[in-house]
Coordinates of C-alpha atoms and ligand atoms in Angstrom, one line a residue:
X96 CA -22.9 -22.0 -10.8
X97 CA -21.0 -19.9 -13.8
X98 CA -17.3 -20.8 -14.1
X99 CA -17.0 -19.7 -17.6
X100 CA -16.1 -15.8 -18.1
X101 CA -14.7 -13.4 -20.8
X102 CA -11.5 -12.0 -20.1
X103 CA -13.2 -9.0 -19.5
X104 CA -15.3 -10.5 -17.0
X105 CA -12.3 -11.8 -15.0
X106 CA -12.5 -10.6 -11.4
X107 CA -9.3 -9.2 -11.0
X108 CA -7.7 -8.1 -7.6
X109 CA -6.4 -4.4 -7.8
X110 CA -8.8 -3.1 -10.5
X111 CA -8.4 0.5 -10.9
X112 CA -11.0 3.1 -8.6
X113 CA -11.9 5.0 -11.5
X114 CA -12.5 8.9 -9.8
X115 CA -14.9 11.3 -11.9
X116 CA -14.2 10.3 -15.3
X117 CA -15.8 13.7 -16.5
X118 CA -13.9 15.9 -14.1
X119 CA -10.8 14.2 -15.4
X120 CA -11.7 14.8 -19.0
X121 CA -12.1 18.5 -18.3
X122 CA -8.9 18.8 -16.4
X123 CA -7.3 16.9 -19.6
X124 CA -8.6 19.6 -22.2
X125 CA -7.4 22.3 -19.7
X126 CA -3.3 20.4 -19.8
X127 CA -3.7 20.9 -23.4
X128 CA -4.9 24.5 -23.4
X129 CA -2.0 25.1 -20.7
X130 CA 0.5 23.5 -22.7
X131 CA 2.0 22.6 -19.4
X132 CA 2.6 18.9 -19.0
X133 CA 5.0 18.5 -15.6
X134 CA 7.5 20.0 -13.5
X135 CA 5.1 21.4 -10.7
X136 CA 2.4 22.5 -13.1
X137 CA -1.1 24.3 -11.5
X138 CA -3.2 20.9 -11.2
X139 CA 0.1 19.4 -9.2
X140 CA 0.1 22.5 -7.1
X141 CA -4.2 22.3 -6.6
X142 CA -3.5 18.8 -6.4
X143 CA -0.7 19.1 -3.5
X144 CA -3.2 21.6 -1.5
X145 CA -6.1 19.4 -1.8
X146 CA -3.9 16.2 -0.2
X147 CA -2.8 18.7 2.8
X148 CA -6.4 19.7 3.5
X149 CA -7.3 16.5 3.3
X150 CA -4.9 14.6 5.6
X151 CA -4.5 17.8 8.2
X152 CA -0.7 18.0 7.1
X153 CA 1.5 20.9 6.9
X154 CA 3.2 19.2 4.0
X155 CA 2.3 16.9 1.0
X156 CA 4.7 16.4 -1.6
X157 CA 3.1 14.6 -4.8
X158 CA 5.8 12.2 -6.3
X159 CA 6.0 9.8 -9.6
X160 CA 5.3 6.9 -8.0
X161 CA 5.7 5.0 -4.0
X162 CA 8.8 3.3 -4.4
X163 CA 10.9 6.7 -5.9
X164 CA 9.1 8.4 -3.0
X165 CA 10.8 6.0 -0.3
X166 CA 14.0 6.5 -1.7
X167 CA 13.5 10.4 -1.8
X168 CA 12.7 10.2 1.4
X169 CA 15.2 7.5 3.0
X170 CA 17.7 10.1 1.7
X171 CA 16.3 13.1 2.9
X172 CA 16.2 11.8 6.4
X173 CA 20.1 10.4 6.0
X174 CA 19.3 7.0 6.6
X175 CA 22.4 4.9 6.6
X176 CA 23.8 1.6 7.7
X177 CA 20.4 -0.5 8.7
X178 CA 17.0 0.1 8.5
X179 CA 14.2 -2.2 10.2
X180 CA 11.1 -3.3 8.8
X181 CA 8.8 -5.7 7.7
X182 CA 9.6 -8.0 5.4
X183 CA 5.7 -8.6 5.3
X184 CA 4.9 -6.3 2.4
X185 CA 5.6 -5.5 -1.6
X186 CA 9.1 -5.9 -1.9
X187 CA 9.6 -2.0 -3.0
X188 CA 9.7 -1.1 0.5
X189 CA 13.0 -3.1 0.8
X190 CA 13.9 -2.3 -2.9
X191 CA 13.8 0.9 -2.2
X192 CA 16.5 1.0 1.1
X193 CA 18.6 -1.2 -0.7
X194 CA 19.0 1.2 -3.4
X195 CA 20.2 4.0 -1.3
X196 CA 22.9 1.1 -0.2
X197 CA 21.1 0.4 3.1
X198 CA 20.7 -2.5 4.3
X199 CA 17.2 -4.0 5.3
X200 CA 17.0 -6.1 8.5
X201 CA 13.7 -7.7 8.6
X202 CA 11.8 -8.2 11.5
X203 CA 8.9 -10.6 12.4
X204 CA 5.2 -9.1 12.6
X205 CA 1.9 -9.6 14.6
X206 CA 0.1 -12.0 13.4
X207 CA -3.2 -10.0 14.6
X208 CA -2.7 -6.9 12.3
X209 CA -0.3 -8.3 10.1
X210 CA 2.3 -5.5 11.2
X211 CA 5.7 -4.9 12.1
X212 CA 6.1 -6.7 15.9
X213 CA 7.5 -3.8 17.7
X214 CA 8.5 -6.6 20.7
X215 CA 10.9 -7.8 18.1
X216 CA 12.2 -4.7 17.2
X217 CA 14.8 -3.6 20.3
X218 CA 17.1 -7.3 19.7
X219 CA 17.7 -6.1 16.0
X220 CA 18.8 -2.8 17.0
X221 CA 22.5 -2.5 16.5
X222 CA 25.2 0.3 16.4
X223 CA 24.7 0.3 12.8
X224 CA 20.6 1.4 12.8
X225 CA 19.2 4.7 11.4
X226 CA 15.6 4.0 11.7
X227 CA 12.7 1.9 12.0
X228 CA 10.0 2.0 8.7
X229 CA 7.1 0.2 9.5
X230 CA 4.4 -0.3 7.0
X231 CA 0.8 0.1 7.4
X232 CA -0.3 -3.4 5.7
X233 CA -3.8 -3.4 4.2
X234 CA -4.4 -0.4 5.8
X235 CA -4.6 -1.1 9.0
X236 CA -1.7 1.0 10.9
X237 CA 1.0 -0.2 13.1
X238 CA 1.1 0.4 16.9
X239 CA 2.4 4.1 16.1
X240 CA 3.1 4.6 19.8
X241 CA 5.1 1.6 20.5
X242 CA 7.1 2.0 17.3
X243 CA 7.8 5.8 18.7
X244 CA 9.0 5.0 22.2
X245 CA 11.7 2.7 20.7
X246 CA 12.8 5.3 18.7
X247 CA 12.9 8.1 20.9
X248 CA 14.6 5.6 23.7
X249 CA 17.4 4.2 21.1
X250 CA 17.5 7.7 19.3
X251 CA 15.9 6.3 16.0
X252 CA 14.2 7.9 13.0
X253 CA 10.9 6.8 12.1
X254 CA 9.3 6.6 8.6
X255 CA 6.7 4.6 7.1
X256 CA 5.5 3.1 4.0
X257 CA 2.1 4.5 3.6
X258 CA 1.4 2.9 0.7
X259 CA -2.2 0.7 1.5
X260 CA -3.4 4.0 4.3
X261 CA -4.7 6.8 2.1
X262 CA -7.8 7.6 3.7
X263 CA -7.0 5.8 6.9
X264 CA -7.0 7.0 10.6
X265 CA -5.0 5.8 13.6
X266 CA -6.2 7.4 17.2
X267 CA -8.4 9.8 15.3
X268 CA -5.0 11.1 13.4
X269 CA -4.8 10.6 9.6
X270 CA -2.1 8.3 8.1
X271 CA 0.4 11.2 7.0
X272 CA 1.0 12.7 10.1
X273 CA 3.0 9.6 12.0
X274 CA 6.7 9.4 12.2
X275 CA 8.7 11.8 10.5
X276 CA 7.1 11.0 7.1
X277 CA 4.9 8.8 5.6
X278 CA 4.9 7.8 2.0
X279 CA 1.6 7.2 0.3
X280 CA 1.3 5.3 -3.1
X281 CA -1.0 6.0 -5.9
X282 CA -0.6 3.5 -7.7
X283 CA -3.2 1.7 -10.2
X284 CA -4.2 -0.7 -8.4
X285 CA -4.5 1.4 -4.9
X286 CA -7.5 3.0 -3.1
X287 CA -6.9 6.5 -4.3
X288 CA -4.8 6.2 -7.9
X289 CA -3.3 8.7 -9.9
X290 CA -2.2 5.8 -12.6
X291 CA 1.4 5.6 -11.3
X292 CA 2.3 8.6 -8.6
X293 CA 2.3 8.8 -4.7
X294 CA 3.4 11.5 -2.0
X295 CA 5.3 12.3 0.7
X296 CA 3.8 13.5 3.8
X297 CA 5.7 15.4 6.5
X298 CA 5.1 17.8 9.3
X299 CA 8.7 18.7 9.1
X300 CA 9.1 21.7 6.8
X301 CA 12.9 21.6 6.8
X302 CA 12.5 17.9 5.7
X303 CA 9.5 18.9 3.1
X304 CA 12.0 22.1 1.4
X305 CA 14.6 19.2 1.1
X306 CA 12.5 16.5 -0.7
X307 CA 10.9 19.4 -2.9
X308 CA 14.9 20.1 -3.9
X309 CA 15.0 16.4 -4.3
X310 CA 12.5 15.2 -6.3
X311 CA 13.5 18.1 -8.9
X312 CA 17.4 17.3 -9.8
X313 CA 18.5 19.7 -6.9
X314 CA 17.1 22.2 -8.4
X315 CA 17.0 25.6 -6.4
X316 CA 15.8 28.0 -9.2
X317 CA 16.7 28.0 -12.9
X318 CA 20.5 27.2 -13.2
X319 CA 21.0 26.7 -9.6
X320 CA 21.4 23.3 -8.1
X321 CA 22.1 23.3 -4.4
X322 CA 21.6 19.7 -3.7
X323 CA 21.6 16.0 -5.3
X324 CA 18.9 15.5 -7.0
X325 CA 16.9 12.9 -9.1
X326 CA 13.3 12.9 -10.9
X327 CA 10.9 12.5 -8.8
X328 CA 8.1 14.3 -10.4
X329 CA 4.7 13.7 -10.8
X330 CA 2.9 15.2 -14.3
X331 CA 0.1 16.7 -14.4
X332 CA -2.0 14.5 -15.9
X333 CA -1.6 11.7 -13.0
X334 CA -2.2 15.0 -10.8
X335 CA -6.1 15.7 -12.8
X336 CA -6.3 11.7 -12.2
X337 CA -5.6 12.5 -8.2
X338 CA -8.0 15.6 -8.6
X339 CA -10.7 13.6 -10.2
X340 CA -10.3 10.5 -7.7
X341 CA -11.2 13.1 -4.6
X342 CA -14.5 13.3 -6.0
X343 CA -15.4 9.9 -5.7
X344 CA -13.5 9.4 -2.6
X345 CA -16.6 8.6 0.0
X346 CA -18.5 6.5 -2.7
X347 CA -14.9 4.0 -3.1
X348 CA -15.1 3.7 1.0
X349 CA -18.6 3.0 0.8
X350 CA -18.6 0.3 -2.3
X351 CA -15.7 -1.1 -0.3
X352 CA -17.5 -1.3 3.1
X353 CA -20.4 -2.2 1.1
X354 CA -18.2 -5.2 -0.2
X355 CA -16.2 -6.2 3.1
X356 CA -20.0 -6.9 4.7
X357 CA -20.8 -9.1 2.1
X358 CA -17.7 -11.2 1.7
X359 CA -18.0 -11.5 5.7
X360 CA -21.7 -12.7 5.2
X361 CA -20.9 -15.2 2.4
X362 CA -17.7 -16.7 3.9
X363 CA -19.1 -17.0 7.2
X364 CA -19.1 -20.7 8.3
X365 CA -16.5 -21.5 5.7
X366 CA -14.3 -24.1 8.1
X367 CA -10.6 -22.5 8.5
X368 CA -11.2 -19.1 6.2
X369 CA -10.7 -15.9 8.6
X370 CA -11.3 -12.4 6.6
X371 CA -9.1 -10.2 8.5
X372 CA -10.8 -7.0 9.7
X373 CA -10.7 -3.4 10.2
X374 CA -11.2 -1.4 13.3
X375 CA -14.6 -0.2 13.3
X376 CA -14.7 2.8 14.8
X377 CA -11.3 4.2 13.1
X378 CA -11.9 5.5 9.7
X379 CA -10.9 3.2 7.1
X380 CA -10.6 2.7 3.0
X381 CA -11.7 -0.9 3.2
X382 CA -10.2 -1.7 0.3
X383 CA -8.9 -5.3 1.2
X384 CA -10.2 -8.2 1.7
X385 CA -7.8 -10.5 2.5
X386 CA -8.3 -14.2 4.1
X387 CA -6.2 -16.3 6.1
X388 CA -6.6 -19.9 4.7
X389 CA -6.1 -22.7 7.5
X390 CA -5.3 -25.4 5.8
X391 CA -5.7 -27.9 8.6
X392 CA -9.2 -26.9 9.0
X393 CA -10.2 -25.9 5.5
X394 CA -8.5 -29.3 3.9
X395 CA -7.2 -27.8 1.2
X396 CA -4.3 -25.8 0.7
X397 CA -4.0 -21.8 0.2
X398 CA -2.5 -22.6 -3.6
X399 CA -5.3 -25.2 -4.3
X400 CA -7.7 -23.1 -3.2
X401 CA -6.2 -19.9 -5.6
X402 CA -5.8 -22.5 -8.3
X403 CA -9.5 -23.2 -7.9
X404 CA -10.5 -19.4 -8.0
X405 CA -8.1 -18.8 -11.3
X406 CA -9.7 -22.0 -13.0
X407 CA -13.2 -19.8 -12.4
X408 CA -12.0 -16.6 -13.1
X409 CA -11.2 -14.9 -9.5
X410 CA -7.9 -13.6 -10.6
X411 CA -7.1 -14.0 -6.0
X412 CA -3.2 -13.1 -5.0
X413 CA -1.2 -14.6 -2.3
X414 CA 0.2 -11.0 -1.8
X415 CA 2.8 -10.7 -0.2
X416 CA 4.3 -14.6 -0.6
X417 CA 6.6 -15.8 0.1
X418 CA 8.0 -12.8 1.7
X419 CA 11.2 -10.0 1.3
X420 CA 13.5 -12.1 3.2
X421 CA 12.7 -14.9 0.4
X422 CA 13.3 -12.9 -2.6
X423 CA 16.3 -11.3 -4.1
X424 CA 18.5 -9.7 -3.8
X425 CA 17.7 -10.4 -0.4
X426 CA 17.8 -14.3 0.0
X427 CA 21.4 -14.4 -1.2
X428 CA 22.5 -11.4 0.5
X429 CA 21.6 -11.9 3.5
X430 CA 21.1 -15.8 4.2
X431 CA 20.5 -15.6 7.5
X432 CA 17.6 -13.7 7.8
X433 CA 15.4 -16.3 6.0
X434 CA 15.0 -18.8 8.3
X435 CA 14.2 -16.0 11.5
X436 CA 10.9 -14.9 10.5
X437 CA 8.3 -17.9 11.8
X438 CA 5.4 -15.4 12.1
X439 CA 6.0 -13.9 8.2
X440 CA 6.3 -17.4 7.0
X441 CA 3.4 -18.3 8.4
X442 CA 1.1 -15.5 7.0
X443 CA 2.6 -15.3 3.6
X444 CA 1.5 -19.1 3.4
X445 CA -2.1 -18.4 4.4
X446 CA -2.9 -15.3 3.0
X447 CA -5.3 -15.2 -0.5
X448 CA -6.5 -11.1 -1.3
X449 CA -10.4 -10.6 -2.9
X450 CA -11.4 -9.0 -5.7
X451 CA -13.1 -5.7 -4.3
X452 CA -13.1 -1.7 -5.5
X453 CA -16.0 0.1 -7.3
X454 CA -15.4 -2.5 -10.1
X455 CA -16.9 -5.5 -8.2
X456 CA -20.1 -5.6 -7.6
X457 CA -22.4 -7.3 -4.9
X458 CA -23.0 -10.1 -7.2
X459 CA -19.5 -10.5 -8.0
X460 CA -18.8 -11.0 -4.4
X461 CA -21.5 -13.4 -3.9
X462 CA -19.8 -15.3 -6.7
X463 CA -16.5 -15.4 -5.5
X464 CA -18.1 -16.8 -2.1
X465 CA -19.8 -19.3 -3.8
X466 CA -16.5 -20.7 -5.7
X467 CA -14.8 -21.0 -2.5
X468 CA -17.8 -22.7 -0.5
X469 CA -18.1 -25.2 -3.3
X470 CA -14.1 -25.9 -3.1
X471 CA -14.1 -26.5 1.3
X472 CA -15.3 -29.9 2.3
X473 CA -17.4 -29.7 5.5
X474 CA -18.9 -25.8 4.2
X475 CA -22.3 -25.6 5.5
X476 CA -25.1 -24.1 3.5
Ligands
LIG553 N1 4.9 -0.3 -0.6 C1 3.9 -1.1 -0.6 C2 3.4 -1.7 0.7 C3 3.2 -1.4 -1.8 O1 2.1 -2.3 -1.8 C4 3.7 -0.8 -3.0 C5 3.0 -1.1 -4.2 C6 4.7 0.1 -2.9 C7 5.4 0.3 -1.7 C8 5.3 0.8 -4.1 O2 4.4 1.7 -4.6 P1 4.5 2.1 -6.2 O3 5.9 2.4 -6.5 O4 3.9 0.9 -7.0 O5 3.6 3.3 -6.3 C9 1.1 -4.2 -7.8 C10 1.4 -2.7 -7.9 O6 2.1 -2.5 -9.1 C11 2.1 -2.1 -6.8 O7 1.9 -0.7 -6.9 C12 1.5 -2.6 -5.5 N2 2.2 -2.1 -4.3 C13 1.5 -4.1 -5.4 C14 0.9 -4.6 -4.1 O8 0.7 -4.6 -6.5 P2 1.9 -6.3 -9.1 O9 3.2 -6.7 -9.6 O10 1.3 -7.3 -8.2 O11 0.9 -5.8 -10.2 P3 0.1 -6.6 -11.3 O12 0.5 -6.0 -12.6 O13 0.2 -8.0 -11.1 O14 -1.4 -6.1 -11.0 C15 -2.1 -6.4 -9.8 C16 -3.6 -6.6 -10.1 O15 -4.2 -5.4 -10.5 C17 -3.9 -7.6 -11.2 O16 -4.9 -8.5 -10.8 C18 -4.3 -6.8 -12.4 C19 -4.9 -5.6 -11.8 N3 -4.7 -4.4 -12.6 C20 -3.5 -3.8 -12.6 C21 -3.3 -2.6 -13.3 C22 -1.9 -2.0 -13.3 C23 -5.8 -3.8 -13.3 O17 -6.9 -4.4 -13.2 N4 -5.6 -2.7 -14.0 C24 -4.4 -2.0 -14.0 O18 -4.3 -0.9 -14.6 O19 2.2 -5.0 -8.2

């Protein structure tokens, strides 16, 4: 088996989904001829219609990146006081609350979609809750309904963190059109990139005219601000990026699913490593693949095992250890919320993410299988 490779041949989680490379070029020359580099030039406009066609929403407002476009939004809907979620997930969707001087009470999730519990969410409700984020993890979206009928029974606000769900459906619905908004990131490393950027996706046009004020200082018209404001805008050249990227949209699902098959052929029979899954029949991106490691079966830990796969050049990540409630500001601030999360602290000790995206190719997944069958005692052949 190979274990020595280039830097360059490092299989990296989170490489970049390139889009049409020649579409993007074109669209580059056409910035310059413009001379019009941000501030809701014509490819952020095209690129604004084309993410409203494409998610069947009345509004989608492209931003400079997620985490900005959680706190744009957090303040637009006038959360206050507490807001549940996860604490299963990049810490930006906490970061962001905490920001706005809200304070994030975490709650546990199901350990079958790796989602917010809603069962666990009426005990934390107190006098002091705005709303309820939940955050579609991997991809794979929370139990919308549930969430919703807490919300409308405890007169709750709903948002969620979108960020993993471009291109994801729940009950035949596209992510974008659940809760009051949903905010999509574009980063890098996600399905659908525009470099750094994301988006805001609403229903709500009242809410939608007061994020556009928003995420443009406050700015009405020229030398009229109405409301407080910040930057939250996204340039035009992460816009031709976004452009570019919907042309290769179907052939990303497809290398993904294309992927996801093989890793579940090659890790099958691997004692104690479960590849999570996606709903077969809803449409999804595929692009995770994310084990659970069960360390009393496999007989060797989740870090041994990432250890193994960095020592041969599968750059894996234990995303998203060890959890929000175990970072700070949060472990300090809030003390006793560390120690209430059994389900979280079980999953962020067992999950490992795969290399996969249009940059990783069927023999790159077969590798990756191979390291780990060589690394579990008892694999069969
Ligand atoms: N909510 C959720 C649930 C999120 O997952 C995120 C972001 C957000 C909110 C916030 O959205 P943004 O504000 O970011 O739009 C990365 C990303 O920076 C972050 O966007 C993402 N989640 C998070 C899950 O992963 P790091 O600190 O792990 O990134 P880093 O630099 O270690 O890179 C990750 C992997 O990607 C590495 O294996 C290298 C590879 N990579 C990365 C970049 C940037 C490349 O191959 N090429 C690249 O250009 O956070």
């Amino acid at each position: 088996m190979e274990t020595e490779r280039s830097q360059k041949e490092m299989l990296h989680v989170g490489r970049p989904n390139l889009g049409d490379v020649d579409v993007f070029k074109q669209l580059v020359d056409q910035i310059f001829e413009n001379r019009w580099f941000t501030n809701s030039g014509e490819l952020v406009r095209e690129f604004e219609t084309r993410l409203c066609e494409y998610l069947g929403v009345r509004n989608c407002i492209p931003v400079c990146n997620g985490t900005v476009g959680l706190q744009i939004a957090a303040h637009a809907l006038g959360l206050t006081g507490e807001v549940i979620l996860p604490a299963f997930t990049f810490v930006a969707t906490a970061h962001a609350l905490q920001w706005e001087g809200i304070k994030p009470v975490f709650c546990d999730i199901n350990v079958d979609n790796h989602d917010i519990d809603p069962s666990k969410i009426d005990s934390l409700i107190t006098d002091r809750t705005s709303a309820i984020m939940g955050v579609h993890i991997w991809g794979r979206p929370c139990n919308t309904d549930a969430i919703q009928e807490i919300a409308d029974r405890r007169d709750l606000i709903v948002m969620y963190d979108a960020a993993h769900a471009f291109g994801c459906k729940q009950q035949g619905q596209m992510i974008g059109n659940f809760g009051r908004c949903e905010v999509f990131s574009f980063h890098a490393t996600k399905f659908f990139n525009t470099f750094e950027g994301g988006a805001i996706a609403t229903n709500d046009d009242e809410l939608a005219a007061k994020i556009r004020l928003m995420k443009n200082f406050g700015f009405a018209r020229m030398d009229e601000v109405i409301h407080l404001g910040t930057n939250g805008k996204m340039p035009e050249i992460c816009a031709a990026m976004g452009l570019a990227c919907f042309e290769k949209l179907d052939e990303v699902v497809s290398t993904n699913r294309r992927n996801f098959e093989e890793y579940r052929q090659g890790l099958d029979g691997i004692p104690g490593i479960r590849l999570i899954s996606f709903d077969e029949i809803e449409m999804a991106n595929w692009q995770y693949v994310v084990i659970e490691v069960d360390q009393g079966r496999t007989g060797v830990s989740r870090y041994d095992l990432m250890q193994h796969l960095h020592k041969n050049s599968v750059r894996a990540r234990r995303y998203f250890y060890p959890g929000c409630h175990r970072m700070e500001p949060y472990c300090s601030l809030y003390p006793d919320q560390t120690s209430v999360l059994p389900r979280t602290d079980e999953l962020c000790d067992r999950v490992l993410e795969l290399p996969t995206g249009s940059a990783i190719s069927i023999a790159d997944v077969n590798y990756v299988c191979e390291v780990i069958r060589q690394h579990v005692p008892g694999t069969s052949s």
